[in-house]
PDB file of N, CA, C and O and ligand atoms in Angstrom:
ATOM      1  N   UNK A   1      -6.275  -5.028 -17.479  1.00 46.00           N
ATOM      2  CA  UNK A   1      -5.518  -5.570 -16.357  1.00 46.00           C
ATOM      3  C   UNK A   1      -4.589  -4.505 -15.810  1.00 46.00           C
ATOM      4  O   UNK A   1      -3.748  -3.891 -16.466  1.00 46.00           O
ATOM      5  N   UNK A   2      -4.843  -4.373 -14.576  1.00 47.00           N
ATOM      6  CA  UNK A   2      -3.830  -3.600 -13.915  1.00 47.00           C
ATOM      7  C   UNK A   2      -2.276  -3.852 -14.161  1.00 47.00           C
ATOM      8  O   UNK A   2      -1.867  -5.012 -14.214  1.00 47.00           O
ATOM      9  N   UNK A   3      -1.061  -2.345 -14.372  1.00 48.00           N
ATOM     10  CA  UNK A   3      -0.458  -3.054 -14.773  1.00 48.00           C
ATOM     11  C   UNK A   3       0.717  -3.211 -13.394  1.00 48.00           C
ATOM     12  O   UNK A   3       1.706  -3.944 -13.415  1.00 48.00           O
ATOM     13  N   UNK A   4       0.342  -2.414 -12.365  1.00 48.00           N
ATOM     14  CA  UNK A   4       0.593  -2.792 -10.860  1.00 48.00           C
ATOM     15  C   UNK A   4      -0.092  -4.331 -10.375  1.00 48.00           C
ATOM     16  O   UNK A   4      -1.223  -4.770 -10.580  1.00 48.00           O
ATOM     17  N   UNK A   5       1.207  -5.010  -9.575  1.00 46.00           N
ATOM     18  CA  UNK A   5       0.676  -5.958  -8.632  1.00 46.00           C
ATOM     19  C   UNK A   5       1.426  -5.714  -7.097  1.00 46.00           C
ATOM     20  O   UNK A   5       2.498  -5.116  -6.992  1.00 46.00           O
ATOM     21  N   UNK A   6       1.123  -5.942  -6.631  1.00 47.00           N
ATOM     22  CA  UNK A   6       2.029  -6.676  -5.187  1.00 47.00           C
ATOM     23  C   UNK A   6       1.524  -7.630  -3.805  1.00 47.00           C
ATOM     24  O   UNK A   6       0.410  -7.419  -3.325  1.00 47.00           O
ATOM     25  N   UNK A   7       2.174  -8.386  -3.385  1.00 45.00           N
ATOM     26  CA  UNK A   7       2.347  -9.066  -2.722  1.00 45.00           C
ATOM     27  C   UNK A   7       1.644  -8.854  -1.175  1.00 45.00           C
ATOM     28  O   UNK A   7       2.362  -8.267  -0.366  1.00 45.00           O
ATOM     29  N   UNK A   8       0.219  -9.312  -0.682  1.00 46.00           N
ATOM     30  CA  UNK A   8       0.379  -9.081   0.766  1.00 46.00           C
ATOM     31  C   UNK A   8      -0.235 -10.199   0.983  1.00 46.00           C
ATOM     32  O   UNK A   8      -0.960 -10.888   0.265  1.00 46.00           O
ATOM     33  N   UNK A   9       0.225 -10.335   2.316  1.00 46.00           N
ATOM     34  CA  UNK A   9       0.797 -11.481   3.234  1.00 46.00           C
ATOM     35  C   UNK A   9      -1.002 -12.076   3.642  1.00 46.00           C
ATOM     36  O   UNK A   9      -1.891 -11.236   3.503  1.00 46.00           O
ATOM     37  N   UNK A  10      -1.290 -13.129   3.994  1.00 44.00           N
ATOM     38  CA  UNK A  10      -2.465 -13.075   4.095  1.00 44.00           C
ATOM     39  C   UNK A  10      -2.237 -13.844   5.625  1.00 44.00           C
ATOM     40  O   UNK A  10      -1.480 -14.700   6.084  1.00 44.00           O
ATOM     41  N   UNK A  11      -3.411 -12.963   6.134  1.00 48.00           N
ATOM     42  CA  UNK A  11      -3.201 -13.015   8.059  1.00 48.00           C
ATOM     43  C   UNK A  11      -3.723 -14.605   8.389  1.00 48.00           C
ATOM     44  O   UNK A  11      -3.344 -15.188   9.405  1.00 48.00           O
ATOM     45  N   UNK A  12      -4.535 -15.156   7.511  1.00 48.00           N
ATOM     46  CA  UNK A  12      -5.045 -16.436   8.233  1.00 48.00           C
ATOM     47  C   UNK A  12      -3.472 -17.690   8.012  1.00 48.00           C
ATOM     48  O   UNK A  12      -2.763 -18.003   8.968  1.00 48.00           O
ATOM     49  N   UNK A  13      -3.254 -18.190   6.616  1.00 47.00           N
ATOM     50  CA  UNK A  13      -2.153 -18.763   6.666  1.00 47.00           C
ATOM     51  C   UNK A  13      -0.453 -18.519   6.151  1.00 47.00           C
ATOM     52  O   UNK A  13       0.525 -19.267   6.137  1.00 47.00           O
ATOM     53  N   UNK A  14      -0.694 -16.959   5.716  1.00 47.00           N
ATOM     54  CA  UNK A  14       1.208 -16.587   6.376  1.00 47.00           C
ATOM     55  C   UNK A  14       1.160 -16.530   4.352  1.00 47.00           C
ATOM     56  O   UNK A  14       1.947 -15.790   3.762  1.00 47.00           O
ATOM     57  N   UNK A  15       0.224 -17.341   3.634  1.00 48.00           N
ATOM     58  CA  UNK A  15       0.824 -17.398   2.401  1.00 48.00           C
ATOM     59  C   UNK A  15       0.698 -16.324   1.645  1.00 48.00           C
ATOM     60  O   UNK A  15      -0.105 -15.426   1.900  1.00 48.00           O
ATOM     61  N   UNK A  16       1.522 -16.329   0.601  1.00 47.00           N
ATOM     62  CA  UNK A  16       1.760 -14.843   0.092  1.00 47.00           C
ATOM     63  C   UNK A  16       1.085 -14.794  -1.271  1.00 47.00           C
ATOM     64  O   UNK A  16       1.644 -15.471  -2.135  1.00 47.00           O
ATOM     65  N   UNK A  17      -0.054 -14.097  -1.650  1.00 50.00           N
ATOM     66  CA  UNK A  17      -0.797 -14.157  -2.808  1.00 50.00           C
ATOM     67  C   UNK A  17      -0.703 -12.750  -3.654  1.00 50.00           C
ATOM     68  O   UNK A  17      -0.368 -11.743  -3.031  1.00 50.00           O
ATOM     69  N   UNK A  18      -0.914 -12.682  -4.691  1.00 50.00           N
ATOM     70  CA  UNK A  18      -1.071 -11.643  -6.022  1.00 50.00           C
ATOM     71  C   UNK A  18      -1.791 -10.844  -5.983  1.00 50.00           C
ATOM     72  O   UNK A  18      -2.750 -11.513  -6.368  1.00 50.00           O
ATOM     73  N   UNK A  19      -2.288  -9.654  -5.796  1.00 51.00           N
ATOM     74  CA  UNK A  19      -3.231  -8.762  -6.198  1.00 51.00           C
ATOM     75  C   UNK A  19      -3.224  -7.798  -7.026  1.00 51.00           C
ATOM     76  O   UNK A  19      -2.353  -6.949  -6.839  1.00 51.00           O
ATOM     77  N   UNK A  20      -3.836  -7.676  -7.782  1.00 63.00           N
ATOM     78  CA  UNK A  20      -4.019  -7.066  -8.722  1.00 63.00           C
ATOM     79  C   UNK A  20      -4.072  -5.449  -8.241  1.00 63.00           C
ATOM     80  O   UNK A  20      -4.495  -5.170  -7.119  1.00 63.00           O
ATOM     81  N   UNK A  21      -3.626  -4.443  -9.143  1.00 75.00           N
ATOM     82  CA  UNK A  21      -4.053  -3.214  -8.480  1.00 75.00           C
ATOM     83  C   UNK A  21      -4.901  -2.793  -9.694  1.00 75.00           C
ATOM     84  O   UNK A  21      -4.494  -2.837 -10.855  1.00 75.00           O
ATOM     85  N   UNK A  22      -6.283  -2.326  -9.254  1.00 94.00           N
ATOM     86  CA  UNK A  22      -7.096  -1.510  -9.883  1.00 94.00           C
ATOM     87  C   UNK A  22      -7.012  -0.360 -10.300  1.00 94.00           C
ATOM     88  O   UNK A  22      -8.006   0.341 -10.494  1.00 94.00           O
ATOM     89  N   UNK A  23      -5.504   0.118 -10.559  1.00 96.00           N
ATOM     90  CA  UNK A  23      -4.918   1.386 -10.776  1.00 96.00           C
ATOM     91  C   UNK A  23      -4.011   1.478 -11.915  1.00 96.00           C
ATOM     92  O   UNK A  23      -2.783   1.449 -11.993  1.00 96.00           O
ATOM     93  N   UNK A  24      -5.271   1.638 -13.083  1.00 96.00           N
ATOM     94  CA  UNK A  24      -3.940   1.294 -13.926  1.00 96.00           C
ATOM     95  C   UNK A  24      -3.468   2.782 -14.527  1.00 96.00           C
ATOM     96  O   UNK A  24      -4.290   3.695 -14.610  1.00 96.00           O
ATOM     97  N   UNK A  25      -1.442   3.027 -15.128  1.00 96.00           N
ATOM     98  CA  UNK A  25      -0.995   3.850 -15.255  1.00 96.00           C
ATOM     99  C   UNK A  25      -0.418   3.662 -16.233  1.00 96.00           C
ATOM    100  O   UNK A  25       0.322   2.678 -16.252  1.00 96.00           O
ATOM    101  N   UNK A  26      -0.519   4.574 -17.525  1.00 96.00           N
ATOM    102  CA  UNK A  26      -0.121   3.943 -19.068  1.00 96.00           C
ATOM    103  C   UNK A  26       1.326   5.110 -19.102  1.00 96.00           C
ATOM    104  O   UNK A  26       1.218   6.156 -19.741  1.00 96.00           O
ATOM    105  N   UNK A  27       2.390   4.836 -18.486  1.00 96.00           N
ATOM    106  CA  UNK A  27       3.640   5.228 -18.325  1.00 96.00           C
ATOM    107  C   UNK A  27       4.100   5.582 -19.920  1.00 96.00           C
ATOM    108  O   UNK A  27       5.223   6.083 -19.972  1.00 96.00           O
ATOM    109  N   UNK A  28       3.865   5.522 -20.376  1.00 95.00           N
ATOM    110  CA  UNK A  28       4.188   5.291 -22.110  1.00 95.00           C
ATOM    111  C   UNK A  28       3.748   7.103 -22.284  1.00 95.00           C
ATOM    112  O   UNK A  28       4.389   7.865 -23.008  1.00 95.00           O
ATOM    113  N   UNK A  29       2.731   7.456 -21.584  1.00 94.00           N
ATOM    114  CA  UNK A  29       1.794   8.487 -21.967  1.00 94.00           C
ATOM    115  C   UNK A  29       2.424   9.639 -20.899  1.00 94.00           C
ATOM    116  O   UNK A  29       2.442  10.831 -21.204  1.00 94.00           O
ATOM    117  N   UNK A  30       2.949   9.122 -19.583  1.00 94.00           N
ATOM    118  CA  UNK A  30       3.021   9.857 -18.694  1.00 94.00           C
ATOM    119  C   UNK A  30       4.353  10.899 -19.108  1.00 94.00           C
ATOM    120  O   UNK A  30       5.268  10.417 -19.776  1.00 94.00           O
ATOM    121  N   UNK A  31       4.409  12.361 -18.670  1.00 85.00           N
ATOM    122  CA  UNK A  31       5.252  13.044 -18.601  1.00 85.00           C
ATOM    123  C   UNK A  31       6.355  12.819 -18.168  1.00 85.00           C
ATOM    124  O   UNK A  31       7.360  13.330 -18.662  1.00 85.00           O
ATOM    125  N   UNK A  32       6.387  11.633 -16.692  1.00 77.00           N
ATOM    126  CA  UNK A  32       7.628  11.218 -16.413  1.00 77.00           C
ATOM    127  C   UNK A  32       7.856  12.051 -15.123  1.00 77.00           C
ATOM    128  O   UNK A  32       7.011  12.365 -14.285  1.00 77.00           O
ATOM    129  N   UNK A  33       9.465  12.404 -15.148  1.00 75.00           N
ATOM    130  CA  UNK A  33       9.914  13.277 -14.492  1.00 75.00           C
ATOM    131  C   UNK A  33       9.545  14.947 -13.818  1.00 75.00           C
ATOM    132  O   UNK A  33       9.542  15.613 -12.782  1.00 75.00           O
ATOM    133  N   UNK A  34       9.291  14.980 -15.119  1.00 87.00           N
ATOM    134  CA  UNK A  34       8.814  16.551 -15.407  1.00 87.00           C
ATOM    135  C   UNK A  34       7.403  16.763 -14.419  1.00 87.00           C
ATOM    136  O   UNK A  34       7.106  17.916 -14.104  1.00 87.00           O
ATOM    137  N   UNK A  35       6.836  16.000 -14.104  1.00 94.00           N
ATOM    138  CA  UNK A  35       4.990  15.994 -13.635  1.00 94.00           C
ATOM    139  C   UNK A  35       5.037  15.199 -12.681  1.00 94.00           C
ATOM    140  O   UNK A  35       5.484  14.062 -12.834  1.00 94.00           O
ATOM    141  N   UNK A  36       4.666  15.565 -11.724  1.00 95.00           N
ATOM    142  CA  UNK A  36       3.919  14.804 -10.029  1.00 95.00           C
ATOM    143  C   UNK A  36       2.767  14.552 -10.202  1.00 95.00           C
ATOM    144  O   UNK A  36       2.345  13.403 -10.074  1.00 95.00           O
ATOM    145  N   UNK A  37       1.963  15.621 -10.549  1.00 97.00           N
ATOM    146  CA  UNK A  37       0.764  16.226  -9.750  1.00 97.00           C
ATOM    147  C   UNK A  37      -0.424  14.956  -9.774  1.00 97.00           C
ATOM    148  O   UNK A  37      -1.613  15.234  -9.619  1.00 97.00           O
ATOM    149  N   UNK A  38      -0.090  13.947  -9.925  1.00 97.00           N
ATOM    150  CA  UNK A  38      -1.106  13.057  -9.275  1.00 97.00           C
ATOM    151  C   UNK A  38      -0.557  12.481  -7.984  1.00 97.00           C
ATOM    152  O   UNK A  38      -1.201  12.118  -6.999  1.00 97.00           O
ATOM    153  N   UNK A  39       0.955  12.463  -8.204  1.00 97.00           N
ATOM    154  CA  UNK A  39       1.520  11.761  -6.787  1.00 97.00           C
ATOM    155  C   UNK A  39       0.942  13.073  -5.790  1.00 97.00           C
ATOM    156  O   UNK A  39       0.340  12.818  -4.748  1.00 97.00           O
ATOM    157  N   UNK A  40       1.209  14.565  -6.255  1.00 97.00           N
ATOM    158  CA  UNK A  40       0.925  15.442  -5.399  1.00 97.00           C
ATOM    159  C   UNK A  40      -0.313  15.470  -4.799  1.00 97.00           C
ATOM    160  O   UNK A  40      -0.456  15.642  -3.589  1.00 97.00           O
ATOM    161  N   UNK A  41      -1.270  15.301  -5.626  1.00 98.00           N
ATOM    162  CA  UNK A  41      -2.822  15.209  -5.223  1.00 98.00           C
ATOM    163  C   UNK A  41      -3.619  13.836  -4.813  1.00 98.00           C
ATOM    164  O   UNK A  41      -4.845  13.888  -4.707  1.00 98.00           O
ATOM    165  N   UNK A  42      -3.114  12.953  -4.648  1.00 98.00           N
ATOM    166  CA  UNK A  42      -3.560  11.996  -3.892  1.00 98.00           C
ATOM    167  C   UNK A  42      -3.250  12.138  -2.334  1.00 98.00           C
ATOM    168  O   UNK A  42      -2.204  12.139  -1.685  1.00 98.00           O
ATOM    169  N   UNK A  43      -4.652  12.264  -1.994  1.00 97.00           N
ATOM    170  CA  UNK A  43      -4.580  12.577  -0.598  1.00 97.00           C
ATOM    171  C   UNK A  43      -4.432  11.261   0.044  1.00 97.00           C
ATOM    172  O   UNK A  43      -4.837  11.407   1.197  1.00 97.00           O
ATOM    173  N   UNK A  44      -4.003   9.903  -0.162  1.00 97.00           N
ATOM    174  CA  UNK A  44      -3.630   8.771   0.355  1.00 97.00           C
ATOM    175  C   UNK A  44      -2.392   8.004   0.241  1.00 97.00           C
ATOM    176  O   UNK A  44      -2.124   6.874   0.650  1.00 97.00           O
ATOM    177  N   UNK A  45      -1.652   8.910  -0.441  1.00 97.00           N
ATOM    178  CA  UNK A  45       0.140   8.699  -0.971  1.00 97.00           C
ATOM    179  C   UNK A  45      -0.274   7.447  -1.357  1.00 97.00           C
ATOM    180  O   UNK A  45      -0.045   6.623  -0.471  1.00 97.00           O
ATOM    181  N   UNK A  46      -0.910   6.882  -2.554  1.00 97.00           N
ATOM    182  CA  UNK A  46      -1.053   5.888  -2.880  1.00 97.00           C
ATOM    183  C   UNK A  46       0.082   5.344  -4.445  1.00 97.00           C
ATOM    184  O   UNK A  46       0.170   4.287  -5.070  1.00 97.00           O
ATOM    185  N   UNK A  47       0.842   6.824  -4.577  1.00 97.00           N
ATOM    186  CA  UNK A  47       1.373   6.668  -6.067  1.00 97.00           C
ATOM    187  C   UNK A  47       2.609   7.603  -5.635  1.00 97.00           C
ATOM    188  O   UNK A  47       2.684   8.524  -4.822  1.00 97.00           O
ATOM    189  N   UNK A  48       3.414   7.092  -6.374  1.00 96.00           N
ATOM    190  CA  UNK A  48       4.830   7.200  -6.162  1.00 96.00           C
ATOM    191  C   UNK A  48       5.243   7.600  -7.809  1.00 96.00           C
ATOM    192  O   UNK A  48       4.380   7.452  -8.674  1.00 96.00           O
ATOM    193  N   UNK A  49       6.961   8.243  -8.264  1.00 94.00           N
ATOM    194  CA  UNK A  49       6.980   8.216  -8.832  1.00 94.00           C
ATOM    195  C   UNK A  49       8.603   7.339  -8.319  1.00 94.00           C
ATOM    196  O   UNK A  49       9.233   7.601  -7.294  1.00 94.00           O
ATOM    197  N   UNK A  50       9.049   6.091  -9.556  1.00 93.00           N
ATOM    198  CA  UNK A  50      10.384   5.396  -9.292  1.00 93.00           C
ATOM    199  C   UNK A  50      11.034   5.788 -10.896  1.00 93.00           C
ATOM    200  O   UNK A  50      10.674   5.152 -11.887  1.00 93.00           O
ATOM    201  N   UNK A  51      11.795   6.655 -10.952  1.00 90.00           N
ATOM    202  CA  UNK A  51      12.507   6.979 -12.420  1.00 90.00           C
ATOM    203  C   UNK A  51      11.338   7.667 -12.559  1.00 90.00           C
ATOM    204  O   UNK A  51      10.664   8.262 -11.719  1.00 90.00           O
ATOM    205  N   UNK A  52      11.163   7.481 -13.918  1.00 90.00           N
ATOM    206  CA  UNK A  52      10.191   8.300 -15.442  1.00 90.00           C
ATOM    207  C   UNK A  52       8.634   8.153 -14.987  1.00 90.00           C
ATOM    208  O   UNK A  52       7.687   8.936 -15.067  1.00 90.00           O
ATOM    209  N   UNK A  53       8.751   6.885 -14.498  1.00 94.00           N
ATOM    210  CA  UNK A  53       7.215   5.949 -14.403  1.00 94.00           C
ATOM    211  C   UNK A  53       6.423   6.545 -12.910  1.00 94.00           C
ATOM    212  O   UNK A  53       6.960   7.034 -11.916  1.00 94.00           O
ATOM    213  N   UNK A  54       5.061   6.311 -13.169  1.00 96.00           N
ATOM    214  CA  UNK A  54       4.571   6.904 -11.981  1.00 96.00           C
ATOM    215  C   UNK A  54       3.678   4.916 -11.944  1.00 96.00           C
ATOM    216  O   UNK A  54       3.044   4.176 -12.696  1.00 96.00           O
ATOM    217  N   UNK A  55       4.406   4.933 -10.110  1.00 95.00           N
ATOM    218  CA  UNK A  55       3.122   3.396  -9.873  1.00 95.00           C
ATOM    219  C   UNK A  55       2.678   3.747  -8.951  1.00 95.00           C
ATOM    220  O   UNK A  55       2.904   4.779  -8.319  1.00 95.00           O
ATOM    221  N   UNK A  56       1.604   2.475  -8.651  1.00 96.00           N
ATOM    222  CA  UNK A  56       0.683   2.514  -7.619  1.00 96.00           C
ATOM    223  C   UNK A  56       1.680   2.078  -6.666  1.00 96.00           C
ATOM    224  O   UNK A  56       2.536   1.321  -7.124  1.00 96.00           O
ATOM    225  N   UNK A  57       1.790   2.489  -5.034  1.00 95.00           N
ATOM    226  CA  UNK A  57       2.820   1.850  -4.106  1.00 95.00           C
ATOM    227  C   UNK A  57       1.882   1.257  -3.510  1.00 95.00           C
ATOM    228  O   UNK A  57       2.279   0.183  -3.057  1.00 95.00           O
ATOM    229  N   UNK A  58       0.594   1.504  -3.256  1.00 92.00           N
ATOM    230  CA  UNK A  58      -0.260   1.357  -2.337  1.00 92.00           C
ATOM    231  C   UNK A  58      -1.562   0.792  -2.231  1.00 92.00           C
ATOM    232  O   UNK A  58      -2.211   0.692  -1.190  1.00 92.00           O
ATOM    233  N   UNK A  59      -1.935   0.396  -3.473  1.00 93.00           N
ATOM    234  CA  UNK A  59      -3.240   0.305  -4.118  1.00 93.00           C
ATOM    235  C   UNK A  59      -4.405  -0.272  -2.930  1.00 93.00           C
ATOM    236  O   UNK A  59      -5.594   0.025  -3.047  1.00 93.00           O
ATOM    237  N   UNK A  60      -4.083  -0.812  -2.209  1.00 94.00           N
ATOM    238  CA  UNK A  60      -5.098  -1.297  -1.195  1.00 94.00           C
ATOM    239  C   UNK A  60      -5.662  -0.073  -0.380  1.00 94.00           C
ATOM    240  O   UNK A  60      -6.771  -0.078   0.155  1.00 94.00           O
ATOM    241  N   UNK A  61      -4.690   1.072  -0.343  1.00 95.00           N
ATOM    242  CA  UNK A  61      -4.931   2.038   0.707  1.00 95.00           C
ATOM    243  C   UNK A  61      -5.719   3.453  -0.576  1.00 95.00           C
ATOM    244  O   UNK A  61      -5.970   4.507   0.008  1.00 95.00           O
ATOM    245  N   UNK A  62      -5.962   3.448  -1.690  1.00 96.00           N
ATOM    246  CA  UNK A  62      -7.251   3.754  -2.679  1.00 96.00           C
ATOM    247  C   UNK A  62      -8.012   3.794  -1.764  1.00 96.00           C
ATOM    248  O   UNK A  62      -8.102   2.940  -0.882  1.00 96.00           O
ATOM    249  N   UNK A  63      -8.898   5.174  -1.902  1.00 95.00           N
ATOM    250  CA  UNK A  63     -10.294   4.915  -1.783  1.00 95.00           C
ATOM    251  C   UNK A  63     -11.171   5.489  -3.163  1.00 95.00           C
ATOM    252  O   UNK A  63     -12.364   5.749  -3.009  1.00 95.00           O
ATOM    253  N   UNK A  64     -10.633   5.642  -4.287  1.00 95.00           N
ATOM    254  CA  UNK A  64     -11.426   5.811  -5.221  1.00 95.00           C
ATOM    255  C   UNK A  64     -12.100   6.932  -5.595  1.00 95.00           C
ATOM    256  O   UNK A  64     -13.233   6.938  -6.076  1.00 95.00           O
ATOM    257  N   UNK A  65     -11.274   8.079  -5.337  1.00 97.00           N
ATOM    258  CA  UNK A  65     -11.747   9.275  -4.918  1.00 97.00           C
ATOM    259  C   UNK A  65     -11.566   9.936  -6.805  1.00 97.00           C
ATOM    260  O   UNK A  65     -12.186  10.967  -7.063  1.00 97.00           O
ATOM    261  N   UNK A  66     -10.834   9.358  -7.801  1.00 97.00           N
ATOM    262  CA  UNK A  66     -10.593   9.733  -8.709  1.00 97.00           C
ATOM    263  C   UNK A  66      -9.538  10.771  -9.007  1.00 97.00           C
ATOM    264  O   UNK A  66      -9.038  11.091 -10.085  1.00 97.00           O
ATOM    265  N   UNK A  67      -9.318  11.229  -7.746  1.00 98.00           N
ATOM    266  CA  UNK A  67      -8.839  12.813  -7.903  1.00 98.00           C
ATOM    267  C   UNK A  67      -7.584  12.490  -9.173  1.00 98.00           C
ATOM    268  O   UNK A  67      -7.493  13.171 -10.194  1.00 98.00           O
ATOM    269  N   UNK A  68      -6.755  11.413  -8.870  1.00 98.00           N
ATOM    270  CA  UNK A  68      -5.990  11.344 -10.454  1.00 98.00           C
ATOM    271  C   UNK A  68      -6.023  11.213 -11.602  1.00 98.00           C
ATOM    272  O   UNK A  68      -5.290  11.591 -12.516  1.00 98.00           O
ATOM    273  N   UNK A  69      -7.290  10.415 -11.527  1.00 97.00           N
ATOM    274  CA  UNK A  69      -7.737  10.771 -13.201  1.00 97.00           C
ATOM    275  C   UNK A  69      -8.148  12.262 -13.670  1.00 97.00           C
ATOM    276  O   UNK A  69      -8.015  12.705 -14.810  1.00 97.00           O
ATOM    277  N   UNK A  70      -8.571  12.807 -12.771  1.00 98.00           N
ATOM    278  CA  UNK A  70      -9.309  14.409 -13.119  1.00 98.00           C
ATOM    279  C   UNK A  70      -7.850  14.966 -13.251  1.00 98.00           C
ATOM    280  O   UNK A  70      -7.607  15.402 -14.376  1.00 98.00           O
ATOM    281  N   UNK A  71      -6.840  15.044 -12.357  1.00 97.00           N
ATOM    282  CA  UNK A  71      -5.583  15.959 -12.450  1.00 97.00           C
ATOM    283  C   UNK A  71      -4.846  15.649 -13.699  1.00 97.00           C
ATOM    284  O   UNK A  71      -4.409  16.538 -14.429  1.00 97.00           O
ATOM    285  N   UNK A  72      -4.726  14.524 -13.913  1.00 97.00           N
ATOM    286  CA  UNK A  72      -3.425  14.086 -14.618  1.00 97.00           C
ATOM    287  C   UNK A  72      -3.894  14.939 -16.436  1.00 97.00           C
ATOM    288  O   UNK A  72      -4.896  15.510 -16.866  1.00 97.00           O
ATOM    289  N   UNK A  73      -2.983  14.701 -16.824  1.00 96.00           N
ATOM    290  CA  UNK A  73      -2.454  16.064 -18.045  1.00 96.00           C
ATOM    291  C   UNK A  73      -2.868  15.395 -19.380  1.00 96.00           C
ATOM    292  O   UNK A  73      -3.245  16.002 -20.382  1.00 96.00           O
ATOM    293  N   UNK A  74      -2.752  14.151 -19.252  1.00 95.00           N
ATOM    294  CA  UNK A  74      -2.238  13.290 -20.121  1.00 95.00           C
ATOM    295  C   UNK A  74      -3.480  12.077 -20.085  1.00 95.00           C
ATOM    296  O   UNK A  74      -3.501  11.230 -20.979  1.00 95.00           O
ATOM    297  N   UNK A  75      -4.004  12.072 -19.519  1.00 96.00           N
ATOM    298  CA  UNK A  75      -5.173  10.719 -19.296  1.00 96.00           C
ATOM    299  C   UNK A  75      -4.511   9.931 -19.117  1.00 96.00           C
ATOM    300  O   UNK A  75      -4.894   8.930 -19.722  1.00 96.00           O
ATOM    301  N   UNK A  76      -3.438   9.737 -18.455  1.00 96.00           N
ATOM    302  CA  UNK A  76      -2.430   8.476 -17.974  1.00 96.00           C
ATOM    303  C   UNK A  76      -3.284   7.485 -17.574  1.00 96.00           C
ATOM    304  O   UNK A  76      -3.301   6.400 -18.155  1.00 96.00           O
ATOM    305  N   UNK A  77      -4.291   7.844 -16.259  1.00 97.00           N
ATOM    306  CA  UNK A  77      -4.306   6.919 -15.112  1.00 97.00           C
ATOM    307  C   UNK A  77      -6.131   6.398 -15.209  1.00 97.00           C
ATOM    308  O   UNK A  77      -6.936   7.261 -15.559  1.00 97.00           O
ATOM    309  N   UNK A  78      -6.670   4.886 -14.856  1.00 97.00           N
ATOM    310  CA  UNK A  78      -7.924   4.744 -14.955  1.00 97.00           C
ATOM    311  C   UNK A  78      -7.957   4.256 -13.425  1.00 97.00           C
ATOM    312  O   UNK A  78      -6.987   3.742 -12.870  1.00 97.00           O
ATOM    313  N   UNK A  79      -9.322   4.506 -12.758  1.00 97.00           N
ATOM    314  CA  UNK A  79      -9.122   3.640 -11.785  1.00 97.00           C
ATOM    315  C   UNK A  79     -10.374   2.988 -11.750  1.00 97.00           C
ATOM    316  O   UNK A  79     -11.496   3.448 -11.962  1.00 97.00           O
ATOM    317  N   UNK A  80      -9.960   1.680 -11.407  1.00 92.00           N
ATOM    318  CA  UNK A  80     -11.391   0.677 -11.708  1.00 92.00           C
ATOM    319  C   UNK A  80     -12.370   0.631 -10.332  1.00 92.00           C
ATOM    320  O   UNK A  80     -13.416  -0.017 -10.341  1.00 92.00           O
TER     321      UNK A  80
HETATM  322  S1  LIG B   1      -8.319   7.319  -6.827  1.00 93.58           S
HETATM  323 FE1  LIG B   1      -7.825   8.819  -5.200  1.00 93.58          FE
HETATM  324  S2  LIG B   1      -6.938   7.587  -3.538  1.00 93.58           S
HETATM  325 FE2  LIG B   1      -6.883   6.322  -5.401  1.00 93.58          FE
HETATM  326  S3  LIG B   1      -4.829   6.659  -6.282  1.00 93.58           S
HETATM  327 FE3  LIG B   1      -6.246   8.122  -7.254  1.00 93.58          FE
HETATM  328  S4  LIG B   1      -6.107  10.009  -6.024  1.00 93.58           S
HETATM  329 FE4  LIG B   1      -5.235   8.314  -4.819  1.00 93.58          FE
HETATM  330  S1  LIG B   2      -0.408  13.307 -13.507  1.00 93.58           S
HETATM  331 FE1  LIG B   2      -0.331  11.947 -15.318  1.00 93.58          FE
HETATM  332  S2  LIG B   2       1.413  12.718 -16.517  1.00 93.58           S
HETATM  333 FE2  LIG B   2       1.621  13.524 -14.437  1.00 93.58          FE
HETATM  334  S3  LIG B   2       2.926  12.030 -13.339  1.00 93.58           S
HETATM  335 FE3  LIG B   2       0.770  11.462 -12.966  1.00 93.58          FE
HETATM  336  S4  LIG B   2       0.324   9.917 -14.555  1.00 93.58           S
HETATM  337 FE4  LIG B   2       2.168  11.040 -15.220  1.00 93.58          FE
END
C-alpha cells in the first residue's frame, strides 16, 4: 500500500475521494536531508522533500518513467 494519499476533487459531483499513490517511499531508509536526487531527477516534480522525508506531492502527474527507483542510493522508492 502506498504510503502517500491525497485528496482530489472529483469533477462530476464536487465529492472529495482518497487515492492512493502508487509511489511508495520507505522514509525509514531514505538519507533524508542530506539527498535530493530523486526530487532532482524527476522530470515531473512529482516528489518533494518536507523535513527528513521525501513524498509523493503529485502522484497523478507520474508517468512511470522509473527514473527514481534507478537514482535513488538506498532503494527507498517502488513505483507500481
Ligand atoms: S516514476 Fe518518473 S515521473 Fe514518477 S515519480 Fe518517479 S521519476 Fe517521477
Ligand atoms: S533518492 Fe532515495 S535516499 Fe535520496 S532523497 Fe530520494 S528516496 Fe531518499
Amino acid at each position: 500500500m502506498g504510503l502517500g494519499s491525497f485528496f482530489k476533487r472529483n469533477k462530476d459531483n464536487k465529492k472529495e475521494e482518497t487515492v492512493e499513490s502508487h509511489i511508495d517511499i520507505n522514509n525509514d531508509d531514505c538519507k533524508g536531508a542530506d539527498c535530493e536526487k530523486c526530487v532532482i531527477a524527476c522530470p515531473n516534480n512529482v516528489l518533494i522533500k518536507e523535513g527528513d522525508d521525501t513524498v509523493a506531492r503529485s502522484p497523478m502527474t507520474c508517468k512511470h518513467c522509473r527514473v527514481c527507483e534507478a537514482i535513488c542510493p538506498n532503494e527507498c522508492i517502488v513505483v507500481n
